[in-house]
Coordinates of C-alpha atoms and ligand atoms in Angstrom, one line a residue:
X1 CA 114.6 -49.6 -55.8
X2 CA 115.8 -48.9 -52.4
X3 CA 119.3 -47.4 -51.6
X4 CA 121.6 -47.8 -48.9
X5 CA 122.3 -51.1 -47.0
X6 CA 118.4 -52.1 -46.7
X7 CA 118.4 -55.8 -47.8
X8 CA 114.3 -55.7 -48.2
X9 CA 112.3 -58.9 -48.5
X10 CA 113.1 -60.6 -45.0
X11 CA 116.6 -61.7 -46.0
X12 CA 118.2 -60.4 -42.9
X13 CA 117.9 -63.5 -41.5
X14 CA 120.5 -64.7 -43.6
X15 CA 124.0 -63.3 -43.4
X16 CA 127.1 -62.8 -45.4
X17 CA 129.1 -65.4 -43.4
X18 CA 125.9 -68.2 -44.0
X19 CA 125.5 -67.4 -47.1
X20 CA 129.5 -68.1 -48.2
X21 CA 129.3 -71.1 -45.9
X22 CA 126.3 -72.5 -47.6
X23 CA 127.9 -72.3 -51.4
X24 CA 131.4 -73.4 -50.2
X25 CA 129.6 -76.7 -48.7
X26 CA 127.9 -77.1 -52.1
X27 CA 131.2 -76.3 -54.1
X28 CA 131.3 -79.5 -55.6
X29 CA 127.4 -79.4 -56.8
X30 CA 128.1 -76.0 -58.1
X31 CA 131.4 -77.3 -60.0
X32 CA 129.1 -80.4 -60.9
X33 CA 126.7 -78.3 -62.6
X34 CA 129.1 -76.4 -64.7
X35 CA 130.7 -79.5 -65.7
X36 CA 127.5 -80.8 -66.8
X37 CA 126.4 -77.7 -68.9
X38 CA 129.7 -77.6 -70.9
X39 CA 129.7 -81.3 -71.6
X40 CA 126.5 -80.4 -73.7
X41 CA 128.1 -78.6 -76.6
X42 CA 125.8 -75.8 -77.8
X43 CA 127.3 -74.2 -80.8
X44 CA 125.4 -70.8 -82.0
X45 CA 124.8 -72.8 -85.4
X46 CA 123.6 -76.1 -84.6
X47 CA 120.1 -75.7 -83.6
X48 CA 119.5 -79.1 -82.4
X49 CA 122.4 -79.2 -80.0
X50 CA 121.3 -75.9 -78.6
X51 CA 117.7 -77.3 -78.2
X52 CA 119.0 -79.9 -76.3
X53 CA 120.8 -77.7 -73.6
X54 CA 117.6 -75.8 -73.5
X55 CA 115.6 -78.3 -73.1
X56 CA 118.0 -79.7 -70.2
X57 CA 118.0 -76.3 -68.7
X58 CA 114.0 -76.1 -68.6
X59 CA 114.1 -79.1 -66.4
X60 CA 116.6 -77.7 -64.0
X61 CA 114.8 -74.5 -63.5
X62 CA 111.6 -76.0 -63.4
X63 CA 112.7 -78.6 -60.9
X64 CA 113.3 -75.3 -58.7
X65 CA 109.5 -74.3 -58.8
X66 CA 110.1 -71.9 -62.1
X67 CA 107.7 -72.0 -65.1
X68 CA 109.4 -72.6 -68.4
X69 CA 108.5 -71.5 -71.9
X70 CA 110.5 -71.8 -75.2
X71 CA 110.3 -68.9 -77.6
X72 CA 110.9 -71.0 -80.8
X73 CA 113.6 -69.8 -83.3
X74 CA 113.7 -71.5 -86.6
X75 CA 117.3 -71.3 -87.2
X76 CA 119.1 -70.8 -83.7
X77 CA 118.1 -73.0 -80.8
X78 CA 114.7 -72.1 -79.0
X79 CA 115.3 -69.1 -76.2
X80 CA 114.5 -70.1 -72.9
X81 CA 112.4 -67.9 -70.4
X82 CA 111.3 -69.5 -67.0
X83 CA 109.3 -67.3 -64.7
X84 CA 109.6 -67.4 -61.1
X85 CA 106.8 -66.4 -58.9
X86 CA 107.8 -64.3 -55.7
X87 CA 106.6 -63.0 -52.5
X88 CA 106.6 -59.4 -53.3
X89 CA 107.7 -56.5 -55.2
X90 CA 108.6 -56.1 -58.9
X91 CA 110.5 -59.2 -61.0
X92 CA 114.2 -59.2 -61.7
X93 CA 115.7 -60.3 -64.8
X94 CA 118.7 -62.8 -64.9
X95 CA 120.0 -62.7 -68.4
X96 CA 122.6 -65.0 -70.5
X97 CA 122.8 -67.0 -73.1
X98 CA 123.2 -70.8 -74.2
X99 CA 125.2 -70.6 -77.0
X100 CA 129.0 -71.1 -77.5
X101 CA 131.4 -70.2 -80.2
X102 CA 132.9 -73.9 -80.5
X103 CA 131.9 -75.9 -82.8
X104 CA 130.5 -79.8 -82.4
X105 CA 133.3 -81.7 -81.0
X106 CA 135.3 -79.6 -79.9
X107 CA 135.2 -81.4 -76.6
X108 CA 137.4 -84.1 -78.3
X109 CA 140.2 -81.9 -78.2
X110 CA 139.3 -79.5 -75.4
X111 CA 137.7 -81.8 -73.1
X112 CA 136.1 -80.6 -69.6
X113 CA 138.3 -80.9 -66.4
X114 CA 139.2 -79.4 -63.6
X115 CA 143.2 -79.0 -62.3
X116 CA 144.9 -76.2 -60.6
X117 CA 142.0 -74.8 -59.0
X118 CA 140.4 -74.5 -62.4
X119 CA 137.6 -76.0 -64.5
X120 CA 138.4 -75.9 -68.2
X121 CA 136.4 -76.4 -71.1
X122 CA 134.6 -74.9 -74.0
X123 CA 131.7 -72.3 -72.8
X124 CA 133.2 -72.8 -69.0
X125 CA 133.7 -69.0 -68.9
X126 CA 131.5 -67.6 -71.8
X127 CA 128.8 -68.6 -69.8
X128 CA 128.0 -71.9 -68.4
X129 CA 129.4 -70.9 -64.9
X130 CA 127.2 -67.6 -65.3
X131 CA 124.1 -70.2 -66.1
X132 CA 125.1 -72.7 -63.0
X133 CA 125.2 -69.6 -60.9
X134 CA 121.8 -68.6 -61.4
X135 CA 120.5 -72.5 -60.9
X136 CA 122.4 -72.9 -57.8
X137 CA 121.5 -69.2 -56.2
X138 CA 117.8 -69.6 -56.8
X139 CA 118.2 -73.0 -55.4
X140 CA 119.6 -71.1 -52.3
X141 CA 116.8 -68.4 -52.1
X142 CA 114.0 -71.2 -52.2
X143 CA 115.9 -72.8 -49.2
X144 CA 116.3 -69.4 -46.9
X145 CA 113.1 -67.9 -47.6
X146 CA 110.8 -70.8 -47.2
X147 CA 108.5 -71.8 -50.1
X148 CA 108.7 -69.1 -53.2
X149 CA 111.4 -66.7 -54.0
X150 CA 111.7 -63.2 -52.1
X151 CA 110.7 -61.8 -55.2
X152 CA 109.6 -62.4 -58.8
X153 CA 112.3 -63.8 -60.9
X154 CA 112.7 -64.2 -64.8
X155 CA 115.4 -66.1 -66.3
X156 CA 116.1 -65.2 -69.9
X157 CA 118.5 -67.5 -71.9
X158 CA 119.2 -67.0 -75.4
X159 CA 120.7 -68.9 -78.1
X160 CA 121.9 -66.4 -80.6
X161 CA 124.0 -64.1 -78.6
X162 CA 127.4 -65.3 -80.1
X163 CA 126.2 -64.2 -83.4
X164 CA 124.5 -60.8 -82.4
X165 CA 120.9 -61.8 -81.2
X166 CA 119.2 -60.7 -84.3
X167 CA 116.2 -63.4 -83.6
X168 CA 116.3 -62.9 -79.6
X169 CA 116.5 -59.2 -79.3
X170 CA 113.1 -58.1 -79.1
X171 CA 112.2 -61.1 -76.4
X172 CA 115.0 -59.7 -74.5
X173 CA 113.6 -56.1 -74.7
X174 CA 110.3 -57.0 -74.0
X175 CA 111.2 -59.0 -70.7
X176 CA 113.5 -56.1 -69.8
X177 CA 110.8 -53.9 -70.0
X178 CA 108.8 -55.2 -66.9
X179 CA 111.7 -55.6 -64.8
X180 CA 113.3 -53.2 -62.0
X181 CA 116.7 -54.6 -63.0
X182 CA 118.7 -56.8 -65.1
X183 CA 121.5 -58.9 -63.7
X184 CA 123.5 -60.2 -66.7
X185 CA 125.9 -63.3 -66.1
X186 CA 128.4 -62.8 -68.8
X187 CA 131.8 -63.5 -67.5
X188 CA 133.5 -61.0 -65.1
X189 CA 136.1 -58.7 -66.5
X190 CA 140.0 -59.4 -65.3
X191 CA 141.6 -61.9 -62.7
X192 CA 139.9 -59.7 -59.5
X193 CA 135.9 -60.5 -61.3
X194 CA 135.2 -56.9 -61.8
X195 CA 131.5 -56.4 -63.1
X196 CA 131.0 -54.4 -66.2
X197 CA 128.9 -51.1 -66.2
X198 CA 129.9 -49.7 -69.3
X199 CA 130.3 -51.7 -72.9
X200 CA 130.6 -50.0 -76.5
X201 CA 127.9 -50.3 -79.0
X202 CA 128.6 -52.1 -81.8
X203 CA 127.7 -51.3 -85.6
X204 CA 128.8 -53.4 -88.6
X205 CA 129.2 -51.6 -92.1
X206 CA 129.7 -52.4 -95.7
X207 CA 131.1 -49.9 -98.4
X208 CA 131.1 -50.9 -101.7
X209 CA 132.9 -49.1 -104.8
X210 CA 131.7 -49.4 -108.2
X211 CA 133.7 -47.8 -110.9
X212 CA 134.5 -48.8 -114.1
X213 CA 137.1 -51.4 -115.9
X214 CA 139.4 -50.5 -118.8
X215 CA 142.8 -51.8 -120.1
X216 CA 145.5 -50.8 -118.0
X217 CA 147.8 -50.3 -120.8
X218 CA 145.6 -49.3 -124.0
X219 CA 142.5 -47.6 -122.1
X220 CA 143.9 -46.4 -118.8
X221 CA 142.4 -42.9 -119.1
X222 CA 139.1 -44.2 -119.7
X223 CA 139.1 -46.5 -116.7
X224 CA 138.0 -45.6 -113.0
X225 CA 139.6 -47.2 -110.4
X226 CA 137.5 -48.6 -107.8
X227 CA 140.4 -49.5 -105.6
X228 CA 141.7 -46.0 -105.4
X229 CA 138.3 -44.5 -104.9
X230 CA 138.1 -47.2 -101.8
X231 CA 141.5 -46.3 -100.3
X232 CA 140.9 -42.5 -100.1
X233 CA 137.6 -43.6 -98.4
X234 CA 139.5 -45.7 -95.8
X235 CA 141.8 -42.9 -95.3
X236 CA 138.9 -40.8 -94.7
X237 CA 137.4 -43.4 -92.1
X238 CA 140.2 -43.1 -90.3
X239 CA 139.9 -39.6 -89.3
X240 CA 136.9 -40.2 -88.2
X241 CA 138.4 -42.1 -85.2
X242 CA 138.3 -40.2 -81.9
X243 CA 139.8 -42.3 -79.1
X244 CA 138.8 -39.8 -76.4
X245 CA 135.2 -40.3 -77.1
X246 CA 135.5 -44.2 -77.8
X247 CA 134.4 -43.9 -80.9
X248 CA 136.6 -46.4 -83.2
X249 CA 136.3 -47.2 -86.7
X250 CA 138.1 -50.8 -87.9
X251 CA 138.4 -51.4 -91.5
X252 CA 139.0 -55.4 -91.2
X253 CA 138.2 -56.5 -94.5
X254 CA 138.6 -55.5 -97.8
X255 CA 138.5 -56.9 -101.6
X256 CA 138.5 -55.7 -105.1
X257 CA 140.0 -56.2 -108.3
X258 CA 140.6 -58.7 -111.1
X259 CA 144.0 -58.7 -112.6
X260 CA 147.0 -56.1 -112.6
X261 CA 146.1 -55.3 -115.9
X262 CA 142.8 -54.2 -115.4
X263 CA 141.2 -50.9 -113.9
X264 CA 138.9 -52.3 -110.9
X265 CA 135.6 -51.7 -111.5
X266 CA 134.7 -53.1 -107.9
X267 CA 135.8 -52.8 -104.6
X268 CA 134.2 -53.4 -101.1
X269 CA 135.3 -52.8 -97.5
X270 CA 133.5 -54.0 -94.4
X271 CA 134.1 -52.2 -91.1
X272 CA 133.5 -52.5 -87.4
X273 CA 132.6 -49.5 -85.5
X274 CA 132.3 -49.0 -81.6
X275 CA 130.6 -46.4 -79.7
X276 CA 131.0 -45.3 -76.2
X277 CA 127.9 -42.9 -76.1
X278 CA 124.4 -43.3 -77.7
X279 CA 124.3 -40.1 -79.5
X280 CA 127.5 -41.0 -81.3
X281 CA 125.6 -43.6 -82.7
X282 CA 123.6 -41.9 -85.0
X283 CA 126.1 -39.0 -85.6
X284 CA 128.9 -41.7 -87.2
X285 CA 125.7 -43.7 -88.8
X286 CA 124.5 -40.1 -90.7
X287 CA 128.5 -39.5 -91.5
X288 CA 129.0 -43.3 -93.3
X289 CA 125.7 -43.2 -94.8
X290 CA 126.6 -39.4 -96.5
X291 CA 129.8 -40.5 -97.9
X292 CA 130.5 -38.7 -101.0
X293 CA 133.0 -40.1 -103.9
X294 CA 136.0 -38.1 -104.4
X295 CA 136.2 -39.3 -108.0
X296 CA 132.4 -38.4 -109.1
X297 CA 132.6 -41.3 -112.0
X298 CA 132.8 -43.6 -109.1
X299 CA 129.7 -45.1 -107.2
X300 CA 129.3 -45.7 -103.4
X301 CA 126.6 -47.9 -102.0
X302 CA 126.4 -47.8 -98.0
X303 CA 124.7 -51.1 -96.4
X304 CA 124.9 -51.6 -92.5
X305 CA 123.9 -50.0 -89.2
X306 CA 124.3 -49.9 -85.4
X307 CA 123.1 -53.1 -83.8
X308 CA 123.9 -52.9 -80.4
X309 CA 123.7 -49.8 -78.5
X310 CA 126.3 -48.6 -75.8
X311 CA 125.5 -50.2 -72.4
X312 CA 126.3 -46.7 -70.6
X313 CA 127.1 -46.0 -67.3
X314 CA 123.9 -44.2 -66.3
X315 CA 122.7 -43.3 -62.9
X316 CA 120.7 -46.8 -62.6
X317 CA 123.6 -48.5 -63.6
X318 CA 126.0 -46.6 -61.2
X319 CA 123.6 -47.4 -58.5
X320 CA 123.3 -50.9 -59.1
X321 CA 127.0 -51.2 -58.9
X322 CA 127.2 -49.5 -55.8
X323 CA 124.6 -51.7 -54.0
X324 CA 126.7 -54.8 -55.8
X325 CA 130.0 -53.1 -53.9
X326 CA 128.5 -52.5 -50.9
X327 CA 127.1 -56.5 -50.3
X328 CA 130.4 -57.7 -52.0
X329 CA 132.4 -55.5 -49.1
X330 CA 130.2 -57.5 -46.6
X331 CA 131.4 -60.7 -48.3
X332 CA 134.7 -59.5 -47.7
X333 CA 135.5 -58.6 -51.0
X334 CA 136.4 -55.5 -52.9
X335 CA 134.2 -55.4 -56.2
X336 CA 135.9 -53.5 -58.8
X337 CA 134.0 -52.5 -62.0
X338 CA 135.3 -51.9 -65.4
X339 CA 134.4 -50.6 -69.1
X340 CA 135.0 -52.8 -71.6
X341 CA 134.8 -52.6 -75.7
X342 CA 132.7 -55.7 -76.1
X343 CA 129.0 -55.8 -76.5
X344 CA 126.5 -58.3 -75.1
X345 CA 122.6 -58.5 -74.4
X346 CA 122.9 -56.3 -71.5
X347 CA 123.5 -53.4 -73.6
X348 CA 120.0 -53.7 -75.1
X349 CA 118.7 -53.6 -71.7
X350 CA 120.6 -50.6 -70.2
X351 CA 119.8 -48.9 -74.0
X352 CA 116.0 -49.0 -72.8
X353 CA 117.1 -47.2 -69.7
X354 CA 117.0 -50.3 -67.3
X355 CA 119.2 -50.5 -64.4
X356 CA 121.7 -53.2 -65.8
X357 CA 124.5 -54.8 -64.3
X358 CA 126.8 -57.2 -66.5
X359 CA 129.7 -59.8 -65.8
X360 CA 128.5 -61.0 -62.8
X361 CA 129.4 -64.3 -63.8
X362 CA 132.4 -66.8 -63.7
X363 CA 136.0 -65.4 -62.8
X364 CA 138.7 -66.5 -65.3
X365 CA 140.4 -66.2 -68.7
X366 CA 140.4 -67.5 -72.2
X367 CA 137.0 -66.7 -73.6
X368 CA 136.5 -68.0 -77.1
X369 CA 139.9 -69.6 -76.8
X370 CA 141.6 -73.1 -76.2
X371 CA 142.4 -72.5 -72.5
X372 CA 139.1 -71.1 -71.3
X373 CA 138.8 -71.4 -68.2
X374 CA 137.3 -70.3 -64.5
X375 CA 138.5 -70.0 -61.0
X376 CA 136.6 -72.6 -58.6
X377 CA 137.6 -70.7 -55.7
X378 CA 135.8 -67.4 -56.8
X379 CA 132.5 -69.2 -56.9
X380 CA 130.9 -69.1 -53.5
X381 CA 131.1 -65.1 -53.3
X382 CA 129.6 -64.8 -56.9
X383 CA 126.6 -66.9 -55.9
X384 CA 126.2 -65.0 -52.5
X385 CA 126.4 -61.7 -54.1
X386 CA 123.7 -62.8 -56.5
X387 CA 121.4 -64.0 -54.2
X388 CA 121.6 -60.6 -52.2
X389 CA 121.5 -58.9 -55.4
X390 CA 118.4 -60.9 -56.3
X391 CA 116.7 -60.1 -53.5
X392 CA 117.3 -56.3 -53.1
X393 CA 118.5 -55.1 -56.9
Ligands
ZN1 ZN1 129.0 -64.5 -73.5

């Protein structure tokens, strides 16, 4: 990768002002694309619905000269990969997801609409505006560079990101491994549209305690309370939290027992673990797996693991952010960066050591909520930034 202000690949012909006015003139078309995508509902758990969206998107990307292929998935929509040839250099990966958290029919109560300088609707921010930015940025690059893109580009849109990416992770990692950089079009952070240069890793565990049932009145001393044991374990888990290291554990669900007059034979806790550093993942995993019962007559069974590594702000990530902030400055705007607690597929690619910049998508608020919306005026500069990053990342 080149550093500094070099734009590479002959893009000098198109200056920042030209890029901005190109997208400002086409603002309506970009808004229309977002509306179109929002109106094709695509909940993670509805294969048919997501397949409809991936087929539509394959057509849009192929119309821009890409070669589309589907990675078939049985339980989720087919993941879509589109490869674009380029004039020279290593490929860059544009990464995102088609699925949303909204069940089919949400549009009836949460219709797509434009008002107050915003576009509202399910998935508008997370992340149908990001997919639309990909489409329009690639179209612009085709126009500016004559026939063909300045460098090879792969678009990968998965269908199960909102439910953990189990089915797509290997595809994402394989495509990322042959890319020079990964640009993730997930929503930006905050009202200023900061990009995300660090994300926490995420783990999920279940701790099950097996004790011994007994009558709480007649045979109290013969019982071994699974609930008491679990309560002591939860207290112990809370001491593992280290906020300074960005390490948190949250017991979010507990269950156990049958009746008040029975010593409980079973109790279960489900916990969410977040790590900011890769090495903390193995350490916390070891600690959880080696938990010992306080009451030797109770048995612990621990299931789960770390399912997304943290996206750390490595030198490669920092370099990519620096490049993006220089471009943003030329576009007349100060691009900020943020570290966030939530994970994305960018965690996988950054975990492989590939320079990854996340949060390049829309600016807005209310992801996963009824007021989900994006700010329309932010789109031209986000699209301009994306074109320049594709050229020079
Ligand atoms: Zn998302």
